[in-house]
């Protein structure tokens, strides 16, 4: 025992994502909600291994080599000769998108397109340590991927899915902000910026608006070559506020003025279709808006883009983001495969929700009932009653140890178990038990025969 | 596009655990069943990161250094100065037990003991490549851990849990084989083997009985120093067969004959208590037996041990194993923390079940209904009907593309979606739809108002 006492058993920096039971139960609940909504829309589960060939991860990273962890056996004699050739050739995935592209290529003939999948695994990023930034975290992603083409209505489904998830988990008011990158690219084209690389650069500057503010964005746009009036024009445009209808009207008006950018016209038409679909899917109107400043810095987005913010807690940042891309997941299959997807960074989101008290806590155990131990001779009865309740769908802890009743109740309280069942010699004789509700102290006599129904009824009430 | 075509997008050797959608859905289903049963007995979820400090993983491995994968950034300039000190100090976990010991030390004051947790994460082992052996796989583990002591009835709960899981997932007849390592150790003591290290070695030889056969075991026992008659005595003992009652009687009888081993007597008493508990928990008598040859080679087991085999498919090996240990998970907390646990190697089990056709296949999508697209002008109606059904708890795919009806039905068939809804101009006028059951070809007219109930009813029938 002694020999290990001096070891540092803390988690390595950035990997301290471990949750205590009550928090982990909350994560399980969130995962259940997210998965249920994903499946309602016909998304099917996929899980790719943590490890891929390094060259695959490097093929089209949205981050680059500097965040990739390689894996190697710590002892070079392990594995086998074949595998020794694999030295420095394997690494941990840093997102779910590159693995999705590889998965599609690996299983092309087994998949039906458009392919709608969800994935909720862990990813690994060797980034600089920073509070709230993790080196391993869970991302809950969905993507729909088409061959050659993909209907714009898939873009309209995404906000319906986001709204359903965040309404269900009850974390307060939120807003899904929708835009289209063709509109942003088009507005730059309309003022005479035509090189794709320049437009990408400008859009990345716009993407910082929330963080650095208007003045700094204007300054940066000018530093890259825009005139004072051009940069003002851009900022006025992306800052235009209004209802969905007002912004669509504004964009239609702009479109009549702009005759030097097809991209702009395409973007407005796409956004219009997306909004139409959202309305037909009956997404509540207070849950989404058009925000012309949403840019999603990532270059691979080519059309619709989304961000989601918690109202009054905007500093948390976007809790669910994504968009449409053209050339991302077909790269290994060697085909054009446009897709649209969203991502919830669950590890970070849960931490933020907990730290800001934005979500209800859960108990430290799934047990709903604890069967107390009053007399060691009645242990057979305790086991039978426990079994009976489990068969009735109730989660049960049985106390096996002969400890004081007060201590047993204290334990049930600490675990957050709502109901305790007390069976002593008297109750044993009458085939009954005392059902104690810990929160209220209420105590009821119940016949063992009716126990499952009575407990299920009580659980609904409390 | 072209530039990535020559890359090898296959998974690295041993990491080819990826499932196609229909298989992954089956794994999700198995995980749900396993989790539900674990929670019925009050086990709470825990997940530890994939990465731990290397020295922690090395502290008390049951395998040793030669299977551990280290992780390092592929570019030494990433992470930060603090983390550079971490070079070669971090590694991937190879089981859930060492991380459990570290978790307990890290959160000692947040936990209630006996601490009952389940964990279903991935572990990583850099072993020699071999068919059916994976370098990443999911292990579904439960353990109950006490401080200083742990009631023997926790050992009795394990077979109840195993029986409930494998009865639910319906993979045919199985047998839970129970033994106690003190009985094995005791029988060696009774023939005059008293050194702990020698006993461990002999027990490891016994553990190979299934694989190498009786003659070879006898030979190996003699090679280590047992006489011909001693080795025969041992083999006769571990091969004694009979009902639970018969074997318990045999052991009681033996106990009266053996007066030079307390260990033997303790083991028999423990086994008797475990069997009593199992009976009181009403585990079906055809699901478990006592098998005196079960040895579980792992040295850390000190009492009850379990293995589970599929009847008529014994070659698959044990599908769920575990046992009682004294000095395993308290090592970092620096306390005696006896525990009992079981483990299901789910990745391997699922592969074996699929390869041997031992489990029903599932469809490639969770969608239960597909809303077909007959007229592009009715897309609003299709979206509304889809939304209505989703609100009624039904998983729905909507066809957005204007493709031939036959092709849409073919797609639904390939995905295994049981019901298609057909709404054309006629149905739109009468606010009705055609509900087509793909398996039978049956087609029914249903009012849109009753659609949720009718579909839910049909889903129950088919």
mmCIF file of C-alpha atoms in Angstrom, chain B residues 29-333:
data_model
loop_
_atom_site.group_PDB
_atom_site.id
_atom_site.type_symbol
_atom_site.label_atom_id
_atom_site.label_comp_id
_atom_site.label_asym_id
_atom_site.label_seq_id
_atom_site.Cartn_x
_atom_site.Cartn_y
_atom_site.Cartn_z
ATOM 1 C CA UNK B 29 -28.802 -0.918 -28.010
ATOM 2 C CA UNK B 30 -26.480 -3.239 -26.059
ATOM 3 C CA UNK B 31 -25.001 -0.264 -24.215
ATOM 4 C CA UNK B 32 -28.511 0.889 -23.311
ATOM 5 C CA UNK B 33 -29.457 -2.543 -21.937
ATOM 6 C CA UNK B 34 -26.232 -2.868 -19.965
ATOM 7 C CA UNK B 35 -26.546 0.620 -18.547
ATOM 8 C CA UNK B 36 -30.199 0.154 -17.611
ATOM 9 C CA UNK B 37 -29.415 -3.019 -15.661
ATOM 10 C CA UNK B 38 -26.369 -1.429 -13.972
ATOM 11 C CA UNK B 39 -28.552 1.495 -12.888
ATOM 12 C CA UNK B 40 -31.314 -0.810 -11.624
ATOM 13 C CA UNK B 41 -28.799 -1.953 -9.002
ATOM 14 C CA UNK B 42 -27.836 1.635 -8.155
ATOM 15 C CA UNK B 43 -24.505 1.823 -9.983
ATOM 16 C CA UNK B 44 -23.616 5.384 -10.953
ATOM 17 C CA UNK B 45 -21.803 6.392 -14.177
ATOM 18 C CA UNK B 46 -18.137 7.355 -14.138
ATOM 19 C CA UNK B 47 -15.913 8.230 -17.067
ATOM 20 C CA UNK B 48 -12.221 8.877 -16.711
ATOM 21 C CA UNK B 49 -10.177 10.528 -19.491
ATOM 22 C CA UNK B 50 -8.347 8.337 -21.991
ATOM 23 C CA UNK B 51 -5.103 9.898 -20.785
ATOM 24 C CA UNK B 52 -3.447 9.493 -17.380
ATOM 25 C CA UNK B 53 0.014 10.214 -16.046
ATOM 26 C CA UNK B 54 2.231 7.336 -17.139
ATOM 27 C CA UNK B 55 3.539 6.616 -13.648
ATOM 28 C CA UNK B 56 -0.048 6.082 -12.464
ATOM 29 C CA UNK B 57 -0.708 3.534 -15.195
ATOM 30 C CA UNK B 58 2.553 1.807 -14.344
ATOM 31 C CA UNK B 59 1.867 1.704 -10.609
ATOM 32 C CA UNK B 60 -0.106 -1.517 -10.554
ATOM 33 C CA UNK B 61 -0.847 -2.719 -14.011
ATOM 34 C CA UNK B 62 -2.209 -6.182 -14.433
ATOM 35 C CA UNK B 63 -0.407 -6.295 -17.754
ATOM 36 C CA UNK B 64 2.710 -4.199 -17.487
ATOM 37 C CA UNK B 65 4.521 -1.615 -19.558
ATOM 38 C CA UNK B 66 4.588 -3.569 -22.771
ATOM 39 C CA UNK B 67 1.007 -2.707 -23.712
ATOM 40 C CA UNK B 68 0.982 1.004 -22.861
ATOM 41 C CA UNK B 69 0.734 3.675 -25.584
ATOM 42 C CA UNK B 70 2.344 6.992 -24.714
ATOM 43 C CA UNK B 71 1.094 10.243 -26.244
ATOM 44 C CA UNK B 72 3.166 13.229 -27.352
ATOM 45 C CA UNK B 73 2.475 16.212 -29.636
ATOM 46 C CA UNK B 74 3.785 15.440 -33.130
ATOM 47 C CA UNK B 75 5.221 18.956 -33.271
ATOM 48 C CA UNK B 76 7.312 19.799 -30.265
ATOM 49 C CA UNK B 77 6.456 23.500 -30.448
ATOM 50 C CA UNK B 78 2.776 22.989 -29.659
ATOM 51 C CA UNK B 79 1.266 22.973 -26.166
ATOM 52 C CA UNK B 80 3.269 25.287 -23.916
ATOM 53 C CA UNK B 81 6.397 25.389 -21.801
ATOM 54 C CA UNK B 82 4.695 23.881 -18.802
ATOM 55 C CA UNK B 83 3.467 20.998 -20.942
ATOM 56 C CA UNK B 84 6.852 20.398 -22.544
ATOM 57 C CA UNK B 85 7.891 19.089 -19.172
ATOM 58 C CA UNK B 86 5.147 16.533 -19.721
ATOM 59 C CA UNK B 87 6.953 14.922 -22.633
ATOM 60 C CA UNK B 88 6.803 11.124 -22.320
ATOM 61 C CA UNK B 89 4.809 11.480 -19.112
ATOM 62 C CA UNK B 90 1.311 10.799 -20.432
ATOM 63 C CA UNK B 91 -0.245 7.609 -21.742
ATOM 64 C CA UNK B 92 -3.521 5.977 -22.753
ATOM 65 C CA UNK B 93 -5.315 3.856 -20.144
ATOM 66 C CA UNK B 94 -5.204 0.121 -20.757
ATOM 67 C CA UNK B 95 -8.011 -0.867 -18.379
ATOM 68 C CA UNK B 96 -10.621 0.778 -16.146
ATOM 69 C CA UNK B 97 -9.266 -0.492 -12.844
ATOM 70 C CA UNK B 98 -6.117 1.581 -12.412
ATOM 71 C CA UNK B 99 -8.052 4.728 -13.456
ATOM 72 C CA UNK B 100 -10.759 3.753 -10.922
ATOM 73 C CA UNK B 101 -8.120 3.643 -8.189
ATOM 74 C CA UNK B 102 -6.887 7.102 -9.271
ATOM 75 C CA UNK B 103 -10.480 8.438 -9.554
ATOM 76 C CA UNK B 104 -11.212 7.316 -6.003
ATOM 77 C CA UNK B 105 -8.088 9.046 -4.707
ATOM 78 C CA UNK B 106 -8.898 12.222 -6.684
ATOM 79 C CA UNK B 107 -12.498 12.465 -5.434
ATOM 80 C CA UNK B 108 -12.381 10.676 -2.101
ATOM 81 C CA UNK B 109 -14.451 13.275 -0.258
ATOM 82 C CA UNK B 110 -17.119 13.470 -2.966
ATOM 83 C CA UNK B 111 -17.864 9.757 -2.916
ATOM 84 C CA UNK B 112 -20.180 7.697 -0.737
ATOM 85 C CA UNK B 113 -18.962 4.215 0.202
ATOM 86 C CA UNK B 114 -19.508 1.443 -0.664
ATOM 87 C CA UNK B 115 -18.984 3.206 -3.988
ATOM 88 C CA UNK B 116 -20.834 1.453 -6.830
ATOM 89 C CA UNK B 117 -19.898 2.747 -10.267
ATOM 90 C CA UNK B 118 -20.141 1.653 -13.877
ATOM 91 C CA UNK B 119 -17.826 2.728 -16.662
ATOM 92 C CA UNK B 120 -18.148 1.968 -20.375
ATOM 93 C CA UNK B 121 -15.202 3.799 -22.016
ATOM 94 C CA UNK B 122 -12.576 2.799 -24.495
ATOM 95 C CA UNK B 123 -9.222 1.359 -23.384
ATOM 96 C CA UNK B 124 -6.039 1.007 -25.407
ATOM 97 C CA UNK B 125 -3.550 -1.873 -25.529
ATOM 98 C CA UNK B 126 -0.516 -2.083 -27.754
ATOM 99 C CA UNK B 127 -0.541 -5.860 -27.982
ATOM 100 C CA UNK B 128 0.598 -8.054 -30.823
ATOM 101 C CA UNK B 129 -1.902 -7.941 -33.670
ATOM 102 C CA UNK B 130 -4.076 -11.066 -33.871
ATOM 103 C CA UNK B 131 -7.471 -11.794 -35.350
ATOM 104 C CA UNK B 132 -10.147 -10.732 -32.879
ATOM 105 C CA UNK B 133 -7.678 -8.839 -30.699
ATOM 106 C CA UNK B 134 -8.074 -5.090 -30.738
ATOM 107 C CA UNK B 135 -5.785 -2.255 -29.705
ATOM 108 C CA UNK B 136 -8.735 -0.068 -28.781
ATOM 109 C CA UNK B 137 -11.908 -1.524 -27.335
ATOM 110 C CA UNK B 138 -14.834 -0.750 -25.091
ATOM 111 C CA UNK B 139 -15.057 -2.376 -21.690
ATOM 112 C CA UNK B 140 -18.272 -2.208 -19.685
ATOM 113 C CA UNK B 141 -17.251 -2.526 -16.060
ATOM 114 C CA UNK B 142 -18.967 -2.334 -12.710
ATOM 115 C CA UNK B 143 -17.251 -2.361 -9.356
ATOM 116 C CA UNK B 144 -18.411 -1.879 -5.789
ATOM 117 C CA UNK B 145 -15.659 -0.631 -3.526
ATOM 118 C CA UNK B 146 -15.758 -0.485 0.245
ATOM 119 C CA UNK B 147 -13.535 1.233 2.792
ATOM 120 C CA UNK B 148 -11.730 -1.380 4.869
ATOM 121 C CA UNK B 149 -14.468 -3.980 4.281
ATOM 122 C CA UNK B 150 -17.172 -4.943 1.800
ATOM 123 C CA UNK B 151 -20.183 -7.154 2.465
ATOM 124 C CA UNK B 152 -20.097 -10.535 0.701
ATOM 125 C CA UNK B 153 -23.644 -9.941 -0.586
ATOM 126 C CA UNK B 154 -22.211 -7.566 -3.191
ATOM 127 C CA UNK B 155 -20.603 -10.688 -4.647
ATOM 128 C CA UNK B 156 -24.071 -12.269 -4.860
ATOM 129 C CA UNK B 157 -25.502 -9.308 -6.788
ATOM 130 C CA UNK B 158 -23.057 -9.717 -9.658
ATOM 131 C CA UNK B 159 -24.556 -12.936 -11.084
ATOM 132 C CA UNK B 160 -28.030 -11.367 -10.786
ATOM 133 C CA UNK B 161 -26.788 -8.454 -12.898
ATOM 134 C CA UNK B 162 -25.060 -10.696 -15.450
ATOM 135 C CA UNK B 163 -28.166 -12.885 -15.771
ATOM 136 C CA UNK B 164 -30.430 -9.889 -16.278
ATOM 137 C CA UNK B 165 -28.227 -8.376 -18.994
ATOM 138 C CA UNK B 166 -27.765 -11.499 -21.069
ATOM 139 C CA UNK B 167 -31.394 -12.601 -20.697
ATOM 140 C CA UNK B 168 -32.513 -9.195 -21.999
ATOM 141 C CA UNK B 169 -30.270 -9.065 -25.046
ATOM 142 C CA UNK B 170 -31.457 -12.500 -26.074
ATOM 143 C CA UNK B 171 -28.314 -14.176 -27.378
ATOM 144 C CA UNK B 172 -29.260 -17.716 -26.390
ATOM 145 C CA UNK B 173 -28.495 -19.849 -23.374
ATOM 146 C CA UNK B 174 -25.606 -18.859 -21.127
ATOM 147 C CA UNK B 175 -24.059 -20.090 -17.923
ATOM 148 C CA UNK B 176 -22.481 -18.033 -15.139
ATOM 149 C CA UNK B 177 -19.713 -20.125 -13.577
ATOM 150 C CA UNK B 178 -18.859 -19.208 -10.013
ATOM 151 C CA UNK B 179 -15.932 -20.211 -7.847
ATOM 152 C CA UNK B 180 -13.860 -18.850 -4.976
ATOM 153 C CA UNK B 181 -10.087 -18.491 -5.171
ATOM 154 C CA UNK B 182 -9.739 -19.247 -1.456
ATOM 155 C CA UNK B 183 -11.114 -22.716 -2.176
ATOM 156 C CA UNK B 184 -8.464 -23.214 -4.854
ATOM 157 C CA UNK B 185 -5.716 -21.837 -2.658
ATOM 158 C CA UNK B 186 -7.038 -23.958 0.203
ATOM 159 C CA UNK B 187 -6.986 -27.199 -1.732
ATOM 160 C CA UNK B 188 -3.294 -26.599 -2.489
ATOM 161 C CA UNK B 189 -2.650 -25.822 1.179
ATOM 162 C CA UNK B 190 -4.403 -29.081 2.059
ATOM 163 C CA UNK B 191 -1.875 -31.060 0.000
ATOM 164 C CA UNK B 192 1.009 -29.237 1.601
ATOM 165 C CA UNK B 193 1.686 -26.312 -0.779
ATOM 166 C CA UNK B 194 1.926 -23.321 1.521
ATOM 167 C CA UNK B 195 3.974 -20.620 -0.225
ATOM 168 C CA UNK B 196 1.708 -17.911 -1.663
ATOM 169 C CA UNK B 197 3.846 -17.515 -4.779
ATOM 170 C CA UNK B 198 3.733 -21.240 -5.496
ATOM 171 C CA UNK B 199 -0.032 -21.329 -5.043
ATOM 172 C CA UNK B 200 -0.411 -18.415 -7.483
ATOM 173 C CA UNK B 201 1.671 -20.243 -10.026
ATOM 174 C CA UNK B 202 -0.352 -23.456 -9.659
ATOM 175 C CA UNK B 203 -3.624 -21.534 -9.969
ATOM 176 C CA UNK B 204 -2.372 -19.982 -13.203
ATOM 177 C CA UNK B 205 -1.718 -23.472 -14.518
ATOM 178 C CA UNK B 206 -5.248 -24.547 -13.568
ATOM 179 C CA UNK B 207 -6.583 -21.486 -15.378
ATOM 180 C CA UNK B 208 -5.349 -23.006 -18.654
ATOM 181 C CA UNK B 209 -7.459 -26.188 -18.280
ATOM 182 C CA UNK B 210 -10.042 -25.106 -20.867
ATOM 183 C CA UNK B 211 -7.372 -24.268 -23.401
ATOM 184 C CA UNK B 212 -4.725 -26.987 -23.031
ATOM 185 C CA UNK B 213 -6.687 -29.906 -21.549
ATOM 186 C CA UNK B 214 -6.302 -32.143 -18.530
ATOM 187 C CA UNK B 215 -3.177 -34.072 -19.556
ATOM 188 C CA UNK B 216 -1.170 -30.915 -20.187
ATOM 189 C CA UNK B 217 -2.333 -29.312 -16.906
ATOM 190 C CA UNK B 218 -1.283 -32.413 -15.012
ATOM 191 C CA UNK B 219 2.091 -32.360 -16.759
ATOM 192 C CA UNK B 220 2.593 -28.658 -15.959
ATOM 193 C CA UNK B 221 1.603 -29.117 -12.318
ATOM 194 C CA UNK B 222 4.162 -31.914 -12.013
ATOM 195 C CA UNK B 223 6.805 -29.862 -13.805
ATOM 196 C CA UNK B 224 6.364 -27.253 -11.050
ATOM 197 C CA UNK B 225 6.886 -29.841 -8.321
ATOM 198 C CA UNK B 226 3.618 -31.638 -7.551
ATOM 199 C CA UNK B 227 3.747 -35.419 -7.340
ATOM 200 C CA UNK B 228 1.705 -37.603 -9.626
ATOM 201 C CA UNK B 229 -0.882 -38.287 -6.952
ATOM 202 C CA UNK B 230 -1.012 -34.642 -5.791
ATOM 203 C CA UNK B 231 -1.679 -33.420 -9.312
ATOM 204 C CA UNK B 232 -4.351 -36.078 -9.814
ATOM 205 C CA UNK B 233 -5.961 -35.056 -6.516
ATOM 206 C CA UNK B 234 -6.087 -31.423 -7.650
ATOM 207 C CA UNK B 235 -7.494 -32.279 -11.055
ATOM 208 C CA UNK B 236 -10.120 -34.593 -9.567
ATOM 209 C CA UNK B 237 -11.108 -31.788 -7.224
ATOM 210 C CA UNK B 238 -11.458 -29.023 -9.804
ATOM 211 C CA UNK B 239 -13.246 -31.355 -12.201
ATOM 212 C CA UNK B 240 -15.903 -32.358 -9.699
ATOM 213 C CA UNK B 241 -19.233 -31.706 -11.391
ATOM 214 C CA UNK B 242 -22.772 -31.516 -10.051
ATOM 215 C CA UNK B 243 -25.663 -29.268 -9.160
ATOM 216 C CA UNK B 244 -25.036 -26.265 -6.920
ATOM 217 C CA UNK B 245 -26.331 -28.265 -3.966
ATOM 218 C CA UNK B 246 -24.217 -31.298 -4.819
ATOM 219 C CA UNK B 247 -21.042 -29.255 -5.109
ATOM 220 C CA UNK B 248 -21.758 -27.385 -1.875
ATOM 221 C CA UNK B 249 -22.304 -30.765 -0.157
ATOM 222 C CA UNK B 250 -19.042 -32.041 -1.655
ATOM 223 C CA UNK B 251 -17.231 -28.945 -0.380
ATOM 224 C CA UNK B 252 -18.741 -29.292 3.118
ATOM 225 C CA UNK B 253 -17.632 -32.899 3.154
ATOM 226 C CA UNK B 254 -14.107 -31.886 2.012
ATOM 227 C CA UNK B 255 -14.052 -29.222 4.697
ATOM 228 C CA UNK B 256 -14.588 -31.800 7.402
ATOM 229 C CA UNK B 257 -11.599 -33.729 5.997
ATOM 230 C CA UNK B 258 -9.283 -30.704 5.644
ATOM 231 C CA UNK B 259 -7.904 -29.442 8.934
ATOM 232 C CA UNK B 260 -4.732 -27.746 7.731
ATOM 233 C CA UNK B 261 -6.227 -24.875 5.733
ATOM 234 C CA UNK B 262 -8.302 -22.031 7.190
ATOM 235 C CA UNK B 263 -8.314 -20.561 3.699
ATOM 236 C CA UNK B 264 -10.289 -23.537 2.400
ATOM 237 C CA UNK B 265 -12.877 -23.185 5.160
ATOM 238 C CA UNK B 266 -13.183 -19.444 4.563
ATOM 239 C CA UNK B 267 -13.622 -19.997 0.842
ATOM 240 C CA UNK B 268 -16.393 -22.553 1.339
ATOM 241 C CA UNK B 269 -18.216 -20.238 3.767
ATOM 242 C CA UNK B 270 -17.940 -17.321 1.320
ATOM 243 C CA UNK B 271 -19.196 -19.398 -1.579
ATOM 244 C CA UNK B 272 -22.102 -20.608 0.551
ATOM 245 C CA UNK B 273 -23.059 -16.984 1.390
ATOM 246 C CA UNK B 274 -22.806 -15.955 -2.246
ATOM 247 C CA UNK B 275 -25.046 -18.829 -3.351
ATOM 248 C CA UNK B 276 -27.570 -17.996 -0.614
ATOM 249 C CA UNK B 277 -27.719 -14.393 -1.813
ATOM 250 C CA UNK B 278 -28.076 -15.467 -5.434
ATOM 251 C CA UNK B 279 -31.034 -17.652 -4.474
ATOM 252 C CA UNK B 280 -32.681 -14.829 -2.566
ATOM 253 C CA UNK B 281 -32.209 -12.550 -5.559
ATOM 254 C CA UNK B 282 -34.127 -15.195 -7.531
ATOM 255 C CA UNK B 283 -31.508 -15.702 -10.229
ATOM 256 C CA UNK B 284 -32.935 -18.520 -12.419
ATOM 257 C CA UNK B 285 -31.214 -21.759 -11.371
ATOM 258 C CA UNK B 286 -30.358 -22.715 -14.969
ATOM 259 C CA UNK B 287 -28.280 -19.539 -15.380
ATOM 260 C CA UNK B 288 -25.540 -20.247 -12.861
ATOM 261 C CA UNK B 289 -23.418 -23.054 -11.499
ATOM 262 C CA UNK B 290 -20.393 -23.650 -9.317
ATOM 263 C CA UNK B 291 -17.336 -24.525 -11.403
ATOM 264 C CA UNK B 292 -14.351 -25.404 -9.199
ATOM 265 C CA UNK B 293 -11.979 -25.065 -12.149
ATOM 266 C CA UNK B 294 -12.592 -21.333 -12.649
ATOM 267 C CA UNK B 295 -9.331 -19.711 -11.594
ATOM 268 C CA UNK B 296 -9.138 -16.268 -13.316
ATOM 269 C CA UNK B 297 -5.410 -16.125 -13.867
ATOM 270 C CA UNK B 298 -5.183 -12.501 -12.718
ATOM 271 C CA UNK B 299 -3.441 -12.477 -9.412
ATOM 272 C CA UNK B 300 -5.419 -9.676 -7.896
ATOM 273 C CA UNK B 301 -8.589 -11.720 -7.385
ATOM 274 C CA UNK B 302 -8.736 -13.008 -3.831
ATOM 275 C CA UNK B 303 -12.215 -14.501 -3.348
ATOM 276 C CA UNK B 304 -15.299 -14.985 -5.534
ATOM 277 C CA UNK B 305 -14.565 -15.297 -9.257
ATOM 278 C CA UNK B 306 -16.966 -15.404 -12.212
ATOM 279 C CA UNK B 307 -16.915 -16.388 -15.837
ATOM 280 C CA UNK B 308 -19.850 -16.511 -18.236
ATOM 281 C CA UNK B 309 -20.027 -18.754 -21.294
ATOM 282 C CA UNK B 310 -22.512 -19.023 -24.125
ATOM 283 C CA UNK B 311 -23.836 -22.583 -24.203
ATOM 284 C CA UNK B 312 -22.869 -24.331 -27.455
ATOM 285 C CA UNK B 313 -20.498 -21.435 -28.221
ATOM 286 C CA UNK B 314 -17.929 -21.984 -25.485
ATOM 287 C CA UNK B 315 -15.139 -21.284 -27.972
ATOM 288 C CA UNK B 316 -16.050 -17.593 -27.868
ATOM 289 C CA UNK B 317 -14.614 -17.651 -24.362
ATOM 290 C CA UNK B 318 -15.954 -15.865 -21.315
ATOM 291 C CA UNK B 319 -18.330 -13.031 -22.256
ATOM 292 C CA UNK B 320 -18.396 -11.539 -18.756
ATOM 293 C CA UNK B 321 -15.833 -12.152 -16.023
ATOM 294 C CA UNK B 322 -14.729 -10.688 -12.752
ATOM 295 C CA UNK B 323 -14.279 -11.254 -9.098
ATOM 296 C CA UNK B 324 -13.463 -10.023 -5.632
ATOM 297 C CA UNK B 325 -10.154 -8.288 -4.905
ATOM 298 C CA UNK B 326 -8.616 -6.930 -1.725
ATOM 299 C CA UNK B 327 -5.783 -4.602 -2.639
ATOM 300 C CA UNK B 328 -6.397 -3.012 -5.995
ATOM 301 C CA UNK B 329 -8.310 0.250 -5.975
ATOM 302 C CA UNK B 330 -7.183 1.705 -2.665
ATOM 303 C CA UNK B 331 -3.548 1.980 -3.735
ATOM 304 C CA UNK B 332 -3.499 5.732 -4.461
ATOM 305 C CA UNK B 333 -5.897 6.672 -1.658
#
